[in-house]
Amino acid sequence: MYTFQSRVRYSETDSRELLTLPAITDYFQDCGTFQSEELGLGVKYLQESHLAWVLSSWQIVVEEYPRLCDEICISTFPHGFKGFFGYRNYTMDRADGKRMAYANAIWTLLDMETKKPVRATEEMVSKYVLSEKLPMVYAPRKIERAVSGEWREGFPVMRYHLDSNHHVNNAWYVKMAACYVPEAEEVCQMRAEYRKQALLGDLILPNVAGSDNCYIISLCNEKEEPYAVIEFTCRA
C-alpha cells in the first residue's frame, strides 16, 4: 500500500467549505501516480516504453466529505492484473481514522504506437505488489447511457484539459460532468466509464439525464458518440 498525507485546501472546497468530488478524484489519481513514480514506473518509464495507462472506469464512494483544513490520509494499492487491465483501490481517511471515501479503478495499458491494449510488462507485475481488494460493493465497469436526455451547449477541449498523454485527463471529465448536478444534491457515489479519447480542439457535447437521485451525463463528440459516461448517485 502507498500512502501520503495532506490537508484540505481552500482551493479544493466548495461553497460549503467541503472538499469537492473532483478534488477527491484528483487526490486518488495523484496517489497512484506518486506510487508509480517511486517504483520507477511513472511517466518517464511509460514514455520511454511507448506505453500509457488509460483509465477505463472509476467507482468512487463518498461516505462523508472532508472539511476545509481537515488532515487526510490518501492510500492506494493494486489488487489485480487481468489481460490488459489493471485493478486498483483507493481510500481517503481523516486523521482520526474515519473513512471518508474509497474507490475502485480499472486501467487499460495501451501501446501508444499501435494504440492497442497490451499486457502489463514483467517489470510492472514484479514491482506492483498486489493486495487483497477492498471490501466494497463493486459496480459493473460499463454504464448504460440514458436513452433520453437534454442536450446542452457544447464546448471545445482546451490545452489545460490535457495531460502528458496529450488527451483529456480522466479527472477533467468528472469536473465537466459535475457541473450539471444540481448544487443542492450531495453525491454519494460516482461512476465513470471512458470510451474514447478527446483531443485538443475536439467539441464536447453534454447530454444530461436525471431522475430518482441519479444523474447520467454523457460527454459526446459531434456524432453523439460518448467520450465518457458519468453517473452520479445522490443521497436521498
JSON list of C-alpha atoms in Angstrom, two decimals:
[
{"chain": "A", "resi": 1, "resn": "MET", "atom": "CA", "xyz": [0.00, 0.00, 0.00]},
{"chain": "A", "resi": 2, "resn": "TYR", "atom": "CA", "xyz": [1.20, 3.50, -0.82]},
{"chain": "A", "resi": 3, "resn": "THR", "atom": "CA", "xyz": [0.07, 6.41, 1.39]},
{"chain": "A", "resi": 4, "resn": "PHE", "atom": "CA", "xyz": [0.53, 10.16, 1.56]},
{"chain": "A", "resi": 5, "resn": "GLN", "atom": "CA", "xyz": [-0.77, 12.83, 3.93]},
{"chain": "A", "resi": 6, "resn": "SER", "atom": "CA", "xyz": [-2.45, 16.09, 3.00]},
{"chain": "A", "resi": 7, "resn": "ARG", "atom": "CA", "xyz": [-4.69, 18.84, 4.34]},
{"chain": "A", "resi": 8, "resn": "VAL", "atom": "CA", "xyz": [-7.84, 20.09, 2.64]},
{"chain": "A", "resi": 9, "resn": "ARG", "atom": "CA", "xyz": [-7.04, 23.37, 0.93]},
{"chain": "A", "resi": 10, "resn": "TYR", "atom": "CA", "xyz": [-9.43, 26.27, 0.37]},
{"chain": "A", "resi": 11, "resn": "SER", "atom": "CA", "xyz": [-8.88, 25.91, -3.39]},
{"chain": "A", "resi": 12, "resn": "GLU", "atom": "CA", "xyz": [-10.25, 22.35, -3.20]},
{"chain": "A", "resi": 13, "resn": "THR", "atom": "CA", "xyz": [-13.51, 23.20, -1.44]},
{"chain": "A", "resi": 14, "resn": "ASP", "atom": "CA", "xyz": [-16.97, 24.31, -2.49]},
{"chain": "A", "resi": 15, "resn": "SER", "atom": "CA", "xyz": [-19.31, 26.99, -1.11]},
{"chain": "A", "resi": 16, "resn": "ARG", "atom": "CA", "xyz": [-19.95, 24.79, 1.95]},
{"chain": "A", "resi": 17, "resn": "GLU", "atom": "CA", "xyz": [-16.22, 24.54, 2.67]},
{"chain": "A", "resi": 18, "resn": "LEU", "atom": "CA", "xyz": [-16.30, 20.82, 1.83]},
{"chain": "A", "resi": 19, "resn": "LEU", "atom": "CA", "xyz": [-13.80, 19.00, -0.37]},
{"chain": "A", "resi": 20, "resn": "THR", "atom": "CA", "xyz": [-15.32, 18.63, -3.83]},
{"chain": "A", "resi": 21, "resn": "LEU", "atom": "CA", "xyz": [-15.85, 15.32, -5.61]},
{"chain": "A", "resi": 22, "resn": "PRO", "atom": "CA", "xyz": [-13.48, 16.31, -8.46]},
{"chain": "A", "resi": 23, "resn": "ALA", "atom": "CA", "xyz": [-10.83, 17.10, -5.82]},
{"chain": "A", "resi": 24, "resn": "ILE", "atom": "CA", "xyz": [-11.28, 13.61, -4.35]},
{"chain": "A", "resi": 25, "resn": "THR", "atom": "CA", "xyz": [-10.79, 12.21, -7.85]},
{"chain": "A", "resi": 26, "resn": "ASP", "atom": "CA", "xyz": [-7.59, 14.26, -8.20]},
{"chain": "A", "resi": 27, "resn": "TYR", "atom": "CA", "xyz": [-6.26, 13.02, -4.84]},
{"chain": "A", "resi": 28, "resn": "PHE", "atom": "CA", "xyz": [-6.84, 9.39, -5.80]},
{"chain": "A", "resi": 29, "resn": "GLN", "atom": "CA", "xyz": [-5.25, 9.82, -9.22]},
{"chain": "A", "resi": 30, "resn": "ASP", "atom": "CA", "xyz": [-2.26, 11.65, -7.73]},
{"chain": "A", "resi": 31, "resn": "CYS", "atom": "CA", "xyz": [-1.77, 8.94, -5.11]},
{"chain": "A", "resi": 32, "resn": "GLY", "atom": "CA", "xyz": [-1.46, 6.27, -7.79]},
{"chain": "A", "resi": 33, "resn": "THR", "atom": "CA", "xyz": [0.90, 8.49, -9.76]},
{"chain": "A", "resi": 34, "resn": "PHE", "atom": "CA", "xyz": [3.12, 9.06, -6.72]},
{"chain": "A", "resi": 35, "resn": "GLN", "atom": "CA", "xyz": [3.40, 5.31, -6.15]},
{"chain": "A", "resi": 36, "resn": "SER", "atom": "CA", "xyz": [4.28, 4.65, -9.80]},
{"chain": "A", "resi": 37, "resn": "GLU", "atom": "CA", "xyz": [6.94, 7.38, -9.77]},
{"chain": "A", "resi": 38, "resn": "GLU", "atom": "CA", "xyz": [8.56, 5.99, -6.61]},
{"chain": "A", "resi": 39, "resn": "LEU", "atom": "CA", "xyz": [8.62, 2.49, -8.13]},
{"chain": "A", "resi": 40, "resn": "GLY", "atom": "CA", "xyz": [10.30, 3.78, -11.29]},
{"chain": "A", "resi": 41, "resn": "LEU", "atom": "CA", "xyz": [7.18, 3.02, -13.33]},
{"chain": "A", "resi": 42, "resn": "GLY", "atom": "CA", "xyz": [5.99, 6.60, -13.77]},
{"chain": "A", "resi": 43, "resn": "VAL", "atom": "CA", "xyz": [5.62, 8.99, -16.66]},
{"chain": "A", "resi": 44, "resn": "LYS", "atom": "CA", "xyz": [9.22, 8.75, -17.92]},
{"chain": "A", "resi": 45, "resn": "TYR", "atom": "CA", "xyz": [9.21, 4.94, -17.82]},
{"chain": "A", "resi": 46, "resn": "LEU", "atom": "CA", "xyz": [5.93, 4.79, -19.73]},
{"chain": "A", "resi": 47, "resn": "GLN", "atom": "CA", "xyz": [7.01, 7.34, -22.34]},
{"chain": "A", "resi": 48, "resn": "GLU", "atom": "CA", "xyz": [10.31, 5.53, -22.97]},
{"chain": "A", "resi": 49, "resn": "SER", "atom": "CA", "xyz": [8.38, 2.26, -23.27]},
{"chain": "A", "resi": 50, "resn": "HIS", "atom": "CA", "xyz": [5.76, 3.84, -25.56]},
{"chain": "A", "resi": 51, "resn": "LEU", "atom": "CA", "xyz": [3.06, 2.82, -23.11]},
{"chain": "A", "resi": 52, "resn": "ALA", "atom": "CA", "xyz": [0.28, 4.56, -21.20]},
{"chain": "A", "resi": 53, "resn": "TRP", "atom": "CA", "xyz": [-2.17, 3.53, -18.52]},
{"chain": "A", "resi": 54, "resn": "VAL", "atom": "CA", "xyz": [-5.56, 4.86, -19.64]},
{"chain": "A", "resi": 55, "resn": "LEU", "atom": "CA", "xyz": [-8.47, 4.84, -17.22]},
{"chain": "A", "resi": 56, "resn": "SER", "atom": "CA", "xyz": [-11.32, 2.57, -18.25]},
{"chain": "A", "resi": 57, "resn": "SER", "atom": "CA", "xyz": [-13.63, 3.21, -15.30]},
{"chain": "A", "resi": 58, "resn": "TRP", "atom": "CA", "xyz": [-13.97, 4.82, -11.88]},
{"chain": "A", "resi": 59, "resn": "GLN", "atom": "CA", "xyz": [-16.23, 3.91, -8.99]},
{"chain": "A", "resi": 60, "resn": "ILE", "atom": "CA", "xyz": [-15.87, 6.36, -6.12]},
{"chain": "A", "resi": 61, "resn": "VAL", "atom": "CA", "xyz": [-17.99, 6.11, -2.96]},
{"chain": "A", "resi": 62, "resn": "VAL", "atom": "CA", "xyz": [-18.12, 9.08, -0.59]},
{"chain": "A", "resi": 63, "resn": "GLU", "atom": "CA", "xyz": [-19.27, 8.40, 2.97]},
{"chain": "A", "resi": 64, "resn": "GLU", "atom": "CA", "xyz": [-18.60, 11.97, 4.10]},
{"chain": "A", "resi": 65, "resn": "TYR", "atom": "CA", "xyz": [-16.85, 14.96, 2.53]},
{"chain": "A", "resi": 66, "resn": "PRO", "atom": "CA", "xyz": [-13.79, 16.26, 4.43]},
{"chain": "A", "resi": 67, "resn": "ARG", "atom": "CA", "xyz": [-13.95, 19.87, 5.53]},
{"chain": "A", "resi": 68, "resn": "LEU", "atom": "CA", "xyz": [-11.60, 22.78, 4.97]},
{"chain": "A", "resi": 69, "resn": "CYS", "atom": "CA", "xyz": [-8.27, 22.24, 6.82]},
{"chain": "A", "resi": 70, "resn": "ASP", "atom": "CA", "xyz": [-9.06, 18.61, 7.72]},
{"chain": "A", "resi": 71, "resn": "GLU", "atom": "CA", "xyz": [-5.94, 16.46, 7.76]},
{"chain": "A", "resi": 72, "resn": "ILE", "atom": "CA", "xyz": [-6.43, 13.49, 5.45]},
{"chain": "A", "resi": 73, "resn": "CYS", "atom": "CA", "xyz": [-4.57, 10.32, 4.52]},
{"chain": "A", "resi": 74, "resn": "ILE", "atom": "CA", "xyz": [-4.85, 9.02, 0.96]},
{"chain": "A", "resi": 75, "resn": "SER", "atom": "CA", "xyz": [-3.85, 5.44, 0.13]},
{"chain": "A", "resi": 76, "resn": "THR", "atom": "CA", "xyz": [-3.81, 3.16, -2.89]},
{"chain": "A", "resi": 77, "resn": "PHE", "atom": "CA", "xyz": [-2.88, -0.37, -3.84]},
{"chain": "A", "resi": 78, "resn": "PRO", "atom": "CA", "xyz": [-3.23, -2.53, -6.95]},
{"chain": "A", "resi": 79, "resn": "HIS", "atom": "CA", "xyz": [-5.26, -5.70, -6.45]},
{"chain": "A", "resi": 80, "resn": "GLY", "atom": "CA", "xyz": [-5.02, -7.47, -9.78]},
{"chain": "A", "resi": 81, "resn": "PHE", "atom": "CA", "xyz": [-3.91, -7.75, -13.38]},
{"chain": "A", "resi": 82, "resn": "LYS", "atom": "CA", "xyz": [-6.09, -9.49, -15.95]},
{"chain": "A", "resi": 83, "resn": "GLY", "atom": "CA", "xyz": [-5.21, -9.37, -19.62]},
{"chain": "A", "resi": 84, "resn": "PHE", "atom": "CA", "xyz": [-4.55, -5.72, -20.43]},
{"chain": "A", "resi": 85, "resn": "PHE", "atom": "CA", "xyz": [-6.49, -4.47, -17.37]},
{"chain": "A", "resi": 86, "resn": "GLY", "atom": "CA", "xyz": [-5.01, -3.29, -14.08]},
{"chain": "A", "resi": 87, "resn": "TYR", "atom": "CA", "xyz": [-7.21, -3.03, -10.97]},
{"chain": "A", "resi": 88, "resn": "ARG", "atom": "CA", "xyz": [-6.55, -0.55, -8.18]},
{"chain": "A", "resi": 89, "resn": "ASN", "atom": "CA", "xyz": [-8.27, 0.51, -4.94]},
{"chain": "A", "resi": 90, "resn": "TYR", "atom": "CA", "xyz": [-8.05, 3.88, -3.18]},
{"chain": "A", "resi": 91, "resn": "THR", "atom": "CA", "xyz": [-9.04, 5.18, 0.25]},
{"chain": "A", "resi": 92, "resn": "MET", "atom": "CA", "xyz": [-9.28, 8.59, 1.91]},
{"chain": "A", "resi": 93, "resn": "ASP", "atom": "CA", "xyz": [-9.30, 8.69, 5.72]},
{"chain": "A", "resi": 94, "resn": "ARG", "atom": "CA", "xyz": [-9.48, 11.60, 8.13]},
{"chain": "A", "resi": 95, "resn": "ALA", "atom": "CA", "xyz": [-6.70, 11.97, 10.72]},
{"chain": "A", "resi": 96, "resn": "ASP", "atom": "CA", "xyz": [-8.96, 10.43, 13.38]},
{"chain": "A", "resi": 97, "resn": "GLY", "atom": "CA", "xyz": [-9.20, 7.26, 11.27]},
{"chain": "A", "resi": 98, "resn": "LYS", "atom": "CA", "xyz": [-12.70, 7.82, 9.92]},
{"chain": "A", "resi": 99, "resn": "ARG", "atom": "CA", "xyz": [-13.02, 6.57, 6.34]},
{"chain": "A", "resi": 100, "resn": "MET", "atom": "CA", "xyz": [-14.34, 9.40, 4.20]},
{"chain": "A", "resi": 101, "resn": "ALA", "atom": "CA", "xyz": [-14.18, 7.92, 0.69]},
{"chain": "A", "resi": 102, "resn": "TYR", "atom": "CA", "xyz": [-12.97, 4.87, -1.19]},
{"chain": "A", "resi": 103, "resn": "ALA", "atom": "CA", "xyz": [-12.77, 3.77, -4.80]},
{"chain": "A", "resi": 104, "resn": "ASN", "atom": "CA", "xyz": [-12.02, 1.17, -7.39]},
{"chain": "A", "resi": 105, "resn": "ALA", "atom": "CA", "xyz": [-10.47, 1.96, -10.76]},
{"chain": "A", "resi": 106, "resn": "ILE", "atom": "CA", "xyz": [-9.88, -0.22, -13.80]},
{"chain": "A", "resi": 107, "resn": "TRP", "atom": "CA", "xyz": [-6.97, 0.85, -16.00]},
{"chain": "A", "resi": 108, "resn": "THR", "atom": "CA", "xyz": [-6.08, -0.27, -19.53]},
{"chain": "A", "resi": 109, "resn": "LEU", "atom": "CA", "xyz": [-2.46, -0.44, -20.67]},
{"chain": "A", "resi": 110, "resn": "LEU", "atom": "CA", "xyz": [-2.04, 0.90, -24.22]},
{"chain": "A", "resi": 111, "resn": "ASP", "atom": "CA", "xyz": [0.78, 0.63, -26.71]},
{"chain": "A", "resi": 112, "resn": "MET", "atom": "CA", "xyz": [0.97, 4.27, -27.80]},
{"chain": "A", "resi": 113, "resn": "GLU", "atom": "CA", "xyz": [2.43, 3.39, -31.20]},
{"chain": "A", "resi": 114, "resn": "THR", "atom": "CA", "xyz": [-0.26, 0.89, -32.23]},
{"chain": "A", "resi": 115, "resn": "LYS", "atom": "CA", "xyz": [-2.99, 2.36, -29.98]},
{"chain": "A", "resi": 116, "resn": "LYS", "atom": "CA", "xyz": [-3.87, -1.20, -28.98]},
{"chain": "A", "resi": 117, "resn": "PRO", "atom": "CA", "xyz": [-4.14, -2.65, -25.47]},
{"chain": "A", "resi": 118, "resn": "VAL", "atom": "CA", "xyz": [-1.26, -4.80, -24.22]},
{"chain": "A", "resi": 119, "resn": "ARG", "atom": "CA", "xyz": [-0.47, -6.84, -21.14]},
{"chain": "A", "resi": 120, "resn": "ALA", "atom": "CA", "xyz": [1.49, -5.37, -18.23]},
{"chain": "A", "resi": 121, "resn": "THR", "atom": "CA", "xyz": [5.25, -5.75, -18.53]},
{"chain": "A", "resi": 122, "resn": "GLU", "atom": "CA", "xyz": [7.16, -8.21, -16.32]},
{"chain": "A", "resi": 123, "resn": "GLU", "atom": "CA", "xyz": [8.69, -5.24, -14.51]},
{"chain": "A", "resi": 124, "resn": "MET", "atom": "CA", "xyz": [5.24, -3.84, -13.70]},
{"chain": "A", "resi": 125, "resn": "VAL", "atom": "CA", "xyz": [3.97, -7.20, -12.44]},
{"chain": "A", "resi": 126, "resn": "SER", "atom": "CA", "xyz": [7.05, -7.67, -10.23]},
{"chain": "A", "resi": 127, "resn": "LYS", "atom": "CA", "xyz": [7.11, -4.14, -8.75]},
{"chain": "A", "resi": 128, "resn": "TYR", "atom": "CA", "xyz": [3.38, -3.57, -8.16]},
{"chain": "A", "resi": 129, "resn": "VAL", "atom": "CA", "xyz": [2.80, -5.72, -5.09]},
{"chain": "A", "resi": 130, "resn": "LEU", "atom": "CA", "xyz": [-0.82, -6.87, -5.12]},
{"chain": "A", "resi": 131, "resn": "SER", "atom": "CA", "xyz": [-3.04, -6.64, -2.04]},
{"chain": "A", "resi": 132, "resn": "GLU", "atom": "CA", "xyz": [-6.43, -8.11, -1.20]},
{"chain": "A", "resi": 133, "resn": "LYS", "atom": "CA", "xyz": [-9.07, -5.98, -2.83]},
{"chain": "A", "resi": 134, "resn": "LEU", "atom": "CA", "xyz": [-11.03, -3.55, -0.68]},
{"chain": "A", "resi": 135, "resn": "PRO", "atom": "CA", "xyz": [-14.29, -4.93, 0.75]},
{"chain": "A", "resi": 136, "resn": "MET", "atom": "CA", "xyz": [-16.93, -2.87, -1.07]},
{"chain": "A", "resi": 137, "resn": "VAL", "atom": "CA", "xyz": [-19.88, -3.43, -3.39]},
{"chain": "A", "resi": 138, "resn": "TYR", "atom": "CA", "xyz": [-18.28, -3.43, -6.82]},
{"chain": "A", "resi": 139, "resn": "ALA", "atom": "CA", "xyz": [-20.39, -1.92, -9.59]},
{"chain": "A", "resi": 140, "resn": "PRO", "atom": "CA", "xyz": [-20.12, -3.03, -13.24]},
{"chain": "A", "resi": 141, "resn": "ARG", "atom": "CA", "xyz": [-17.48, -1.32, -15.36]},
{"chain": "A", "resi": 142, "resn": "LYS", "atom": "CA", "xyz": [-19.97, -0.37, -18.08]},
{"chain": "A", "resi": 143, "resn": "ILE", "atom": "CA", "xyz": [-22.65, 2.29, -17.58]},
{"chain": "A", "resi": 144, "resn": "GLU", "atom": "CA", "xyz": [-25.88, 2.24, -19.56]},
{"chain": "A", "resi": 145, "resn": "ARG", "atom": "CA", "xyz": [-26.18, 5.55, -21.36]},
{"chain": "A", "resi": 146, "resn": "ALA", "atom": "CA", "xyz": [-29.52, 7.32, -20.81]},
{"chain": "A", "resi": 147, "resn": "VAL", "atom": "CA", "xyz": [-31.72, 6.93, -23.90]},
{"chain": "A", "resi": 148, "resn": "SER", "atom": "CA", "xyz": [-33.40, 10.29, -23.38]},
{"chain": "A", "resi": 149, "resn": "GLY", "atom": "CA", "xyz": [-31.58, 13.30, -22.07]},
{"chain": "A", "resi": 150, "resn": "GLU", "atom": "CA", "xyz": [-31.29, 17.00, -22.67]},
{"chain": "A", "resi": 151, "resn": "TRP", "atom": "CA", "xyz": [-28.52, 18.21, -24.94]},
{"chain": "A", "resi": 152, "resn": "ARG", "atom": "CA", "xyz": [-26.59, 21.17, -23.56]},
{"chain": "A", "resi": 153, "resn": "GLU", "atom": "CA", "xyz": [-24.33, 23.69, -25.25]},
{"chain": "A", "resi": 154, "resn": "GLY", "atom": "CA", "xyz": [-21.06, 22.19, -26.42]},
{"chain": "A", "resi": 155, "resn": "PHE", "atom": "CA", "xyz": [-17.57, 23.41, -25.62]},
{"chain": "A", "resi": 156, "resn": "PRO", "atom": "CA", "xyz": [-14.09, 22.76, -27.07]},
{"chain": "A", "resi": 157, "resn": "VAL", "atom": "CA", "xyz": [-11.23, 20.85, -25.49]},
{"chain": "A", "resi": 158, "resn": "MET", "atom": "CA", "xyz": [-8.66, 23.35, -24.29]},
{"chain": "A", "resi": 159, "resn": "ARG", "atom": "CA", "xyz": [-4.95, 22.91, -23.57]},
{"chain": "A", "resi": 160, "resn": "TYR", "atom": "CA", "xyz": [-5.50, 22.91, -19.80]},
{"chain": "A", "resi": 161, "resn": "HIS", "atom": "CA", "xyz": [-7.71, 19.81, -20.16]},
{"chain": "A", "resi": 162, "resn": "LEU", "atom": "CA", "xyz": [-4.78, 17.72, -21.48]},
{"chain": "A", "resi": 163, "resn": "ASP", "atom": "CA", "xyz": [-2.32, 15.55, -19.59]},
{"chain": "A", "resi": 164, "resn": "SER", "atom": "CA", "xyz": [1.09, 14.09, -20.53]},
{"chain": "A", "resi": 165, "resn": "ASN", "atom": "CA", "xyz": [-0.65, 11.66, -22.91]},
{"chain": "A", "resi": 166, "resn": "HIS", "atom": "CA", "xyz": [-1.98, 14.68, -24.85]},
{"chain": "A", "resi": 167, "resn": "HIS", "atom": "CA", "xyz": [-5.63, 13.78, -24.33]},
{"chain": "A", "resi": 168, "resn": "VAL", "atom": "CA", "xyz": [-8.26, 15.00, -21.87]},
{"chain": "A", "resi": 169, "resn": "ASN", "atom": "CA", "xyz": [-7.33, 13.71, -18.43]},
{"chain": "A", "resi": 170, "resn": "ASN", "atom": "CA", "xyz": [-9.91, 11.44, -16.82]},
{"chain": "A", "resi": 171, "resn": "ALA", "atom": "CA", "xyz": [-10.46, 13.81, -13.90]},
{"chain": "A", "resi": 172, "resn": "TRP", "atom": "CA", "xyz": [-11.47, 16.62, -16.24]},
{"chain": "A", "resi": 173, "resn": "TYR", "atom": "CA", "xyz": [-14.45, 14.61, -17.49]},
{"chain": "A", "resi": 174, "resn": "VAL", "atom": "CA", "xyz": [-15.64, 14.34, -13.89]},
{"chain": "A", "resi": 175, "resn": "LYS", "atom": "CA", "xyz": [-15.23, 18.10, -13.43]},
{"chain": "A", "resi": 176, "resn": "MET", "atom": "CA", "xyz": [-17.12, 18.78, -16.65]},
{"chain": "A", "resi": 177, "resn": "ALA", "atom": "CA", "xyz": [-19.99, 16.42, -15.79]},
{"chain": "A", "resi": 178, "resn": "ALA", "atom": "CA", "xyz": [-20.29, 17.52, -12.14]},
{"chain": "A", "resi": 179, "resn": "CYS", "atom": "CA", "xyz": [-21.37, 20.98, -13.34]},
{"chain": "A", "resi": 180, "resn": "TYR", "atom": "CA", "xyz": [-24.72, 19.50, -14.41]},
{"chain": "A", "resi": 181, "resn": "VAL", "atom": "CA", "xyz": [-25.62, 18.04, -10.99]},
{"chain": "A", "resi": 182, "resn": "PRO", "atom": "CA", "xyz": [-27.82, 20.48, -9.01]},
{"chain": "A", "resi": 183, "resn": "GLU", "atom": "CA", "xyz": [-25.86, 22.23, -6.27]},
{"chain": "A", "resi": 184, "resn": "ALA", "atom": "CA", "xyz": [-28.37, 21.14, -3.62]},
{"chain": "A", "resi": 185, "resn": "GLU", "atom": "CA", "xyz": [-27.62, 17.46, -4.29]},
{"chain": "A", "resi": 186, "resn": "GLU", "atom": "CA", "xyz": [-24.86, 15.61, -2.42]},
{"chain": "A", "resi": 187, "resn": "VAL", "atom": "CA", "xyz": [-23.23, 12.88, -4.47]},
{"chain": "A", "resi": 188, "resn": "CYS", "atom": "CA", "xyz": [-22.56, 9.66, -2.54]},
{"chain": "A", "resi": 189, "resn": "GLN", "atom": "CA", "xyz": [-21.27, 7.61, -5.48]},
{"chain": "A", "resi": 190, "resn": "MET", "atom": "CA", "xyz": [-19.74, 8.47, -8.83]},
{"chain": "A", "resi": 191, "resn": "ARG", "atom": "CA", "xyz": [-19.15, 6.00, -11.63]},
{"chain": "A", "resi": 192, "resn": "ALA", "atom": "CA", "xyz": [-17.38, 6.89, -14.86]},
{"chain": "A", "resi": 193, "resn": "GLU", "atom": "CA", "xyz": [-16.84, 4.83, -17.98]},
{"chain": "A", "resi": 194, "resn": "TYR", "atom": "CA", "xyz": [-14.31, 6.13, -20.51]},
{"chain": "A", "resi": 195, "resn": "ARG", "atom": "CA", "xyz": [-14.92, 5.16, -24.14]},
{"chain": "A", "resi": 196, "resn": "LYS", "atom": "CA", "xyz": [-12.97, 7.49, -26.46]},
{"chain": "A", "resi": 197, "resn": "GLN", "atom": "CA", "xyz": [-10.07, 9.91, -26.17]},
{"chain": "A", "resi": 198, "resn": "ALA", "atom": "CA", "xyz": [-10.90, 13.60, -26.61]},
{"chain": "A", "resi": 199, "resn": "LEU", "atom": "CA", "xyz": [-8.07, 15.66, -28.08]},
{"chain": "A", "resi": 200, "resn": "LEU", "atom": "CA", "xyz": [-7.22, 19.35, -28.31]},
{"chain": "A", "resi": 201, "resn": "GLY", "atom": "CA", "xyz": [-9.86, 21.22, -30.29]},
{"chain": "A", "resi": 202, "resn": "ASP", "atom": "CA", "xyz": [-12.48, 18.46, -30.18]},
{"chain": "A", "resi": 203, "resn": "LEU", "atom": "CA", "xyz": [-16.01, 19.61, -29.40]},
{"chain": "A", "resi": 204, "resn": "ILE", "atom": "CA", "xyz": [-17.67, 18.06, -26.36]},
{"chain": "A", "resi": 205, "resn": "LEU", "atom": "CA", "xyz": [-21.47, 17.88, -26.35]},
{"chain": "A", "resi": 206, "resn": "PRO", "atom": "CA", "xyz": [-23.05, 17.11, -22.94]},
{"chain": "A", "resi": 207, "resn": "ASN", "atom": "CA", "xyz": [-26.24, 15.06, -22.72]},
{"chain": "A", "resi": 208, "resn": "VAL", "atom": "CA", "xyz": [-27.85, 15.32, -19.27]},
{"chain": "A", "resi": 209, "resn": "ALA", "atom": "CA", "xyz": [-30.45, 12.94, -17.84]},
{"chain": "A", "resi": 210, "resn": "GLY", "atom": "CA", "xyz": [-31.59, 12.72, -14.24]},
{"chain": "A", "resi": 211, "resn": "SER", "atom": "CA", "xyz": [-34.25, 11.12, -12.07]},
{"chain": "A", "resi": 212, "resn": "ASP", "atom": "CA", "xyz": [-34.64, 9.47, -8.65]},
{"chain": "A", "resi": 213, "resn": "ASN", "atom": "CA", "xyz": [-31.45, 10.95, -7.18]},
{"chain": "A", "resi": 214, "resn": "CYS", "atom": "CA", "xyz": [-29.41, 9.69, -10.14]},
{"chain": "A", "resi": 215, "resn": "TYR", "atom": "CA", "xyz": [-27.87, 11.77, -12.93]},
{"chain": "A", "resi": 216, "resn": "ILE", "atom": "CA", "xyz": [-26.21, 10.36, -16.03]},
{"chain": "A", "resi": 217, "resn": "ILE", "atom": "CA", "xyz": [-24.11, 12.76, -18.07]},
{"chain": "A", "resi": 218, "resn": "SER", "atom": "CA", "xyz": [-22.77, 11.62, -21.43]},
{"chain": "A", "resi": 219, "resn": "LEU", "atom": "CA", "xyz": [-19.95, 13.77, -22.79]},
{"chain": "A", "resi": 220, "resn": "CYS", "atom": "CA", "xyz": [-20.11, 13.15, -26.53]},
{"chain": "A", "resi": 221, "resn": "ASN", "atom": "CA", "xyz": [-18.47, 14.05, -29.82]},
{"chain": "A", "resi": 222, "resn": "GLU", "atom": "CA", "xyz": [-20.25, 15.66, -32.75]},
{"chain": "A", "resi": 223, "resn": "LYS", "atom": "CA", "xyz": [-21.51, 12.24, -33.88]},
{"chain": "A", "resi": 224, "resn": "GLU", "atom": "CA", "xyz": [-23.15, 11.91, -30.42]},
{"chain": "A", "resi": 225, "resn": "GLU", "atom": "CA", "xyz": [-20.72, 9.11, -29.52]},
{"chain": "A", "resi": 226, "resn": "PRO", "atom": "CA", "xyz": [-19.63, 9.30, -25.85]},
{"chain": "A", "resi": 227, "resn": "TYR", "atom": "CA", "xyz": [-16.11, 10.14, -24.82]},
{"chain": "A", "resi": 228, "resn": "ALA", "atom": "CA", "xyz": [-17.24, 9.34, -21.28]},
{"chain": "A", "resi": 229, "resn": "VAL", "atom": "CA", "xyz": [-20.45, 8.38, -19.49]},
{"chain": "A", "resi": 230, "resn": "ILE", "atom": "CA", "xyz": [-20.62, 9.51, -15.87]},
{"chain": "A", "resi": 231, "resn": "GLU", "atom": "CA", "xyz": [-23.24, 8.51, -13.31]},
{"chain": "A", "resi": 232, "resn": "PHE", "atom": "CA", "xyz": [-23.81, 10.45, -10.09]},
{"chain": "A", "resi": 233, "resn": "THR", "atom": "CA", "xyz": [-25.89, 8.87, -7.32]},
{"chain": "A", "resi": 234, "resn": "CYS", "atom": "CA", "xyz": [-27.08, 11.36, -4.70]},
{"chain": "A", "resi": 235, "resn": "ARG", "atom": "CA", "xyz": [-28.18, 10.88, -1.11]},
{"chain": "A", "resi": 236, "resn": "ALA", "atom": "CA", "xyz": [-31.94, 10.57, -0.76]}
]
